[in-house]
Short mmCIF file of C-alpha atoms in Angstrom, two decimals:
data_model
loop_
_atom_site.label_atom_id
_atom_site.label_comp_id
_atom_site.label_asym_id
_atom_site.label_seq_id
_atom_site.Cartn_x
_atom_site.Cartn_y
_atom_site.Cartn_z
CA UNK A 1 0.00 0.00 0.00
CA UNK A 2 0.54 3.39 -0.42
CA UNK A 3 -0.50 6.56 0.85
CA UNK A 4 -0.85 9.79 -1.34
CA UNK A 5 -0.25 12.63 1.21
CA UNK A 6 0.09 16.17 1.65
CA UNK A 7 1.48 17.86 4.62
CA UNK A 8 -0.22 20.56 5.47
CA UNK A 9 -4.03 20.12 4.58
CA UNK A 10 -5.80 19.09 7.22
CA UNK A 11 -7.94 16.33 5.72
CA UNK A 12 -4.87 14.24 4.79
CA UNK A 13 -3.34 14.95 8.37
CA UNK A 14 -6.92 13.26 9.35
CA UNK A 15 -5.89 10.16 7.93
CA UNK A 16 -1.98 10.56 9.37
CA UNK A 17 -3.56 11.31 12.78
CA UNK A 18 -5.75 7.98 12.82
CA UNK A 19 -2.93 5.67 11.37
CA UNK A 20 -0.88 6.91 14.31
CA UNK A 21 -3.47 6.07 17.01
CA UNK A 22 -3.87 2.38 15.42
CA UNK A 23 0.17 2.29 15.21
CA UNK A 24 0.02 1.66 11.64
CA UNK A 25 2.88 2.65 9.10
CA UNK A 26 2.11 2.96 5.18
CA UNK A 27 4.91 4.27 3.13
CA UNK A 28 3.56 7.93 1.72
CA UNK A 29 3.89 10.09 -1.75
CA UNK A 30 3.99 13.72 -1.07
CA UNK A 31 1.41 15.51 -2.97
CA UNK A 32 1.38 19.13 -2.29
CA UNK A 33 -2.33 20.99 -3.26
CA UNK A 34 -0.77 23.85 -2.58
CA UNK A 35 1.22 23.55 -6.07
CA UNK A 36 -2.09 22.23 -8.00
CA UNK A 37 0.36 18.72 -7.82
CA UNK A 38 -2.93 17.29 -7.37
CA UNK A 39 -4.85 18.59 -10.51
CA UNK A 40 -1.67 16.96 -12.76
CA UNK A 41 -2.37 14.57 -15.52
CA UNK A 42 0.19 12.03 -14.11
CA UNK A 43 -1.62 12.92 -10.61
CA UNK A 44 -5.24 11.73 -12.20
CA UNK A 45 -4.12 8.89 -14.13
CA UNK A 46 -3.57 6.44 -10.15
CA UNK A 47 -5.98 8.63 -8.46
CA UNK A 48 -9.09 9.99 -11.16
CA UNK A 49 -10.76 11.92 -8.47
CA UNK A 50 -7.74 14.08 -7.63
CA UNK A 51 -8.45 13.72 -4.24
CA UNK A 52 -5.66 14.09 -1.77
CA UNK A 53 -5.60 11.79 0.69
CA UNK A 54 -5.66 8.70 -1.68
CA UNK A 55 -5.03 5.09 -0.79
CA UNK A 56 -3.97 2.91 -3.38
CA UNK A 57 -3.73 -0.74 -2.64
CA UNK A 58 -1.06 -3.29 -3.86
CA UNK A 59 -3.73 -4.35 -6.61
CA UNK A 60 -3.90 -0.94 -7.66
CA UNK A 61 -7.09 0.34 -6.43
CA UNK A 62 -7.46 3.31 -4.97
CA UNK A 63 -9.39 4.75 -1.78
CA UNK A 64 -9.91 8.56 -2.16
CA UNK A 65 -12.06 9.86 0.71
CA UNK A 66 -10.27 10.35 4.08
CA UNK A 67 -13.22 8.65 6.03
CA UNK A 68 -13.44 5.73 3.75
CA UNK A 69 -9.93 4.90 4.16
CA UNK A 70 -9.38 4.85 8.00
CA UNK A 71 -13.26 2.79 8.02
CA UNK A 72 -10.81 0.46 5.47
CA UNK A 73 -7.94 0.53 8.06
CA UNK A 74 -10.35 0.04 11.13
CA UNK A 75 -11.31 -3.19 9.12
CA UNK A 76 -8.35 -4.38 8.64
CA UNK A 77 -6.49 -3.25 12.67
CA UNK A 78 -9.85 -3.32 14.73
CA UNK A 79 -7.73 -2.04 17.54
CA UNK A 80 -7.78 -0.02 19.24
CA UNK A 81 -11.36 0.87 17.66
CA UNK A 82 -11.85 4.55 16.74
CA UNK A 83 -15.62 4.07 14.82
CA UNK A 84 -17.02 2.34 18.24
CA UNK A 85 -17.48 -1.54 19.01
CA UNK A 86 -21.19 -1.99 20.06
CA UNK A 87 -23.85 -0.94 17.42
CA UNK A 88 -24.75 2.44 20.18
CA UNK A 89 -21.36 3.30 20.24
CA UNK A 90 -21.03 2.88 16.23
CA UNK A 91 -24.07 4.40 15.78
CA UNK A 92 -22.96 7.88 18.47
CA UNK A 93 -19.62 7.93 16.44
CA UNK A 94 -21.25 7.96 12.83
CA UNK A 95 -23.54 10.67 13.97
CA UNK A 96 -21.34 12.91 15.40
CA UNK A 97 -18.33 12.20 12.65
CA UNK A 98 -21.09 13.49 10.13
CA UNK A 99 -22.07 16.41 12.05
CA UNK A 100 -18.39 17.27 12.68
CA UNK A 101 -17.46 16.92 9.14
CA UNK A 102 -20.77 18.68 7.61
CA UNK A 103 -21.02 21.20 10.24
CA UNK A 104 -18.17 22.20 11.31
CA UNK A 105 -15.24 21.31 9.09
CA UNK A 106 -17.26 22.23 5.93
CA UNK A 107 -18.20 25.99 6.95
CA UNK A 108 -14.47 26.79 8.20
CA UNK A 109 -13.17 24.78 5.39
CA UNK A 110 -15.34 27.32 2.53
CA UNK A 111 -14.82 30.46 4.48
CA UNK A 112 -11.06 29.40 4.30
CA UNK A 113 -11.60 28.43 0.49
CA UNK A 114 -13.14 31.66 -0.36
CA UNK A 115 -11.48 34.15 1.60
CA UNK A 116 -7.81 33.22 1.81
CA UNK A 117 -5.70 34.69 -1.23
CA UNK A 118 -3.49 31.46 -1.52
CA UNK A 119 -6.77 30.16 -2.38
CA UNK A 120 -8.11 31.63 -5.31
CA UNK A 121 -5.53 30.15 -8.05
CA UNK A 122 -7.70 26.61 -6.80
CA UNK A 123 -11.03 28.82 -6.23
CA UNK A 124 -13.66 30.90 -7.48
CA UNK A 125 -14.01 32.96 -4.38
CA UNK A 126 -17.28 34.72 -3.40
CA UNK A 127 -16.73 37.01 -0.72
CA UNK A 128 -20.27 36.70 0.85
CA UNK A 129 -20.11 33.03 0.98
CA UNK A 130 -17.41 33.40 2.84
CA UNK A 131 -18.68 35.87 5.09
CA UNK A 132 -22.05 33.01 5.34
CA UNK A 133 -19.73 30.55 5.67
CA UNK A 134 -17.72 32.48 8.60
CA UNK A 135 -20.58 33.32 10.65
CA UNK A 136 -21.74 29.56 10.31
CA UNK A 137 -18.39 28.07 11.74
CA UNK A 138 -18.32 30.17 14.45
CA UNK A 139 -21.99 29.36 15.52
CA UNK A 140 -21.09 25.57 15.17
CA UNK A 141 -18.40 26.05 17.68
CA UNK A 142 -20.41 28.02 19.94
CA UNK A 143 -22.90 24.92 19.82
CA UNK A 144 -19.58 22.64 20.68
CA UNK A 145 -18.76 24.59 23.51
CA UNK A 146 -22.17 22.92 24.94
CA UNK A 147 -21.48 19.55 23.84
CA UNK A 148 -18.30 19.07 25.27
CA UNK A 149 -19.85 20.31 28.60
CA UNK A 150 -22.05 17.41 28.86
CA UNK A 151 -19.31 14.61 27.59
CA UNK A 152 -15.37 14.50 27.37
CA UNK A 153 -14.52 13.81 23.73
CA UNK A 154 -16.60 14.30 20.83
CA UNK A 155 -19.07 11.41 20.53
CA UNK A 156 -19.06 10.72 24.60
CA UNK A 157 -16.60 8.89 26.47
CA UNK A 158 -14.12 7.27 24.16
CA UNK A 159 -11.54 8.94 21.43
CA UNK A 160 -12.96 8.61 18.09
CA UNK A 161 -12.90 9.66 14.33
CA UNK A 162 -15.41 12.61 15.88
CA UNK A 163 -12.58 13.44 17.74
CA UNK A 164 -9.90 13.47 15.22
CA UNK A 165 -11.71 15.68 12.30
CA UNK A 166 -12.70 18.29 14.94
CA UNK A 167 -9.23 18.51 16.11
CA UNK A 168 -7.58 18.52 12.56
CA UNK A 169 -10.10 20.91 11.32
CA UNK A 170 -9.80 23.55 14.18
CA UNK A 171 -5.76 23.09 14.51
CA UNK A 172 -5.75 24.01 10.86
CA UNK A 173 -8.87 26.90 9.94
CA UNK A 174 -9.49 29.45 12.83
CA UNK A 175 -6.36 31.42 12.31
CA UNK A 176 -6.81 31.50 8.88
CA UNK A 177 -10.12 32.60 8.64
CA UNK A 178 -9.97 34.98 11.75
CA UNK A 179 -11.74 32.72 14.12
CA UNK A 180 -9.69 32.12 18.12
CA UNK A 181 -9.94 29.17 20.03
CA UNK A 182 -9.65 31.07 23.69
CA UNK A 183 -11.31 31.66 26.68
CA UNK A 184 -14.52 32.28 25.28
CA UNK A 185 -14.85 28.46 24.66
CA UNK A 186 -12.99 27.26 27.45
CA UNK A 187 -14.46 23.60 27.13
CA UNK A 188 -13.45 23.36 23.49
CA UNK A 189 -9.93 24.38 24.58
CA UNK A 190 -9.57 22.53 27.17
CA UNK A 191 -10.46 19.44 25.16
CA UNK A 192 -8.25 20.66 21.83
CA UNK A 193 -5.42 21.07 24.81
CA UNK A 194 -6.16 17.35 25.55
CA UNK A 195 -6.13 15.91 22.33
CA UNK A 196 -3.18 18.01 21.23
CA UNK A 197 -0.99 16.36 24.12
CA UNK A 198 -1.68 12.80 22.30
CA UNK A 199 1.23 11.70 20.39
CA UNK A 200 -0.86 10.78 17.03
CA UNK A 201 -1.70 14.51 16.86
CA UNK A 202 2.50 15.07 15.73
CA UNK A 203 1.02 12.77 12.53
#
């Protein structure tokens, strides 16, 4: 196996982050978005969707979405489990790995997208939207501030996949899009101080 990788985005340092819990090593190609290296013709022709992370297997196929390929490495290293182990807890973690991804890493991830000038060689930017998209991020992590009141990680009691694209998607967008983790969320700092202690979150 192999793992196409760039270093700085934060969805590919999802999929470093979760490899790193489960102890797993898989040799990595840099591909930096940055540079567009993932829009190249030589890019496309192992991974079609231009996605970045990518997983392609010793067979040749290829796992694009950063989700689908740490469900594939849960599969294959069940331990320590990171989706949950009883259908509640599987069920608790898909729920709040959606509403992490669609709620709160998409909004910071578009206001970043459309507001951030190393962005718009890779973007149409709209201005607004990114204003919309702003104001939606920072309402989403006004609602975590509550959640993580009433439970200690993400999705309740355990670590999880919740976990992991909250943390890479808040260590990466705030600053860029104007937005401070501080003392006016003190639980969601307090836990992003927690998780950032663990030694997967150097992946």
């Amino acid at each position: 196996m192999k793992l196409y990788d760039d270093a700085i985005a934060p969805t590919p340092r999802r999929v470093r982050m979760f490899l790193a819990e489960k102890g797993v090593d898989i040799p990595r190609v840099p591909v930096t978005i940055g540079k567009g290296e993932h829009l190249a013709e030589s890019y496309a022709t192992r991974v079609p969707s231009r996605r970045v992370p990518a997983l392609e297997l010793d067979d040749g196929t290829v796992i694009s979405e950063s989700v689908a390929i740490c469900r594939y490495i849960e599969a294959l290293h069940p331990e320590p489990n990171l989706f949950g182990s009883t259908a509640l807890e599987q069920a608790r973690v898909e729920m709040w790995q959606r509403r992490m991804e669609f709620e709160l890493l998409l909004p910071f991830a578009n206001a970043f997208r459309h507001s951030h000038p190393k962005m718009a060689a890779l973007e149409n930017q709209v201005p607004a939207y990114a204003a919309a998209q702003k104001q939606l991020a920072e309402q989403r992590l006004a609602m975590l501030e509550g959640d993580l009141a009433r439970h200690p990680f993400i999705a309740g009691d355990k670590f999880s996949i919740a976990d992991i694209t909250a943390f890479t998607t808040l260590a990466f967008f705030p600053r860029l899009v104007g937005i401070a983790i501080d003392e006016r969320v003190p639980q969601v700092k307090q836990w992003f101080d927690r998780i950032a202690a663990r030694p997967s979150a150097a992946a």
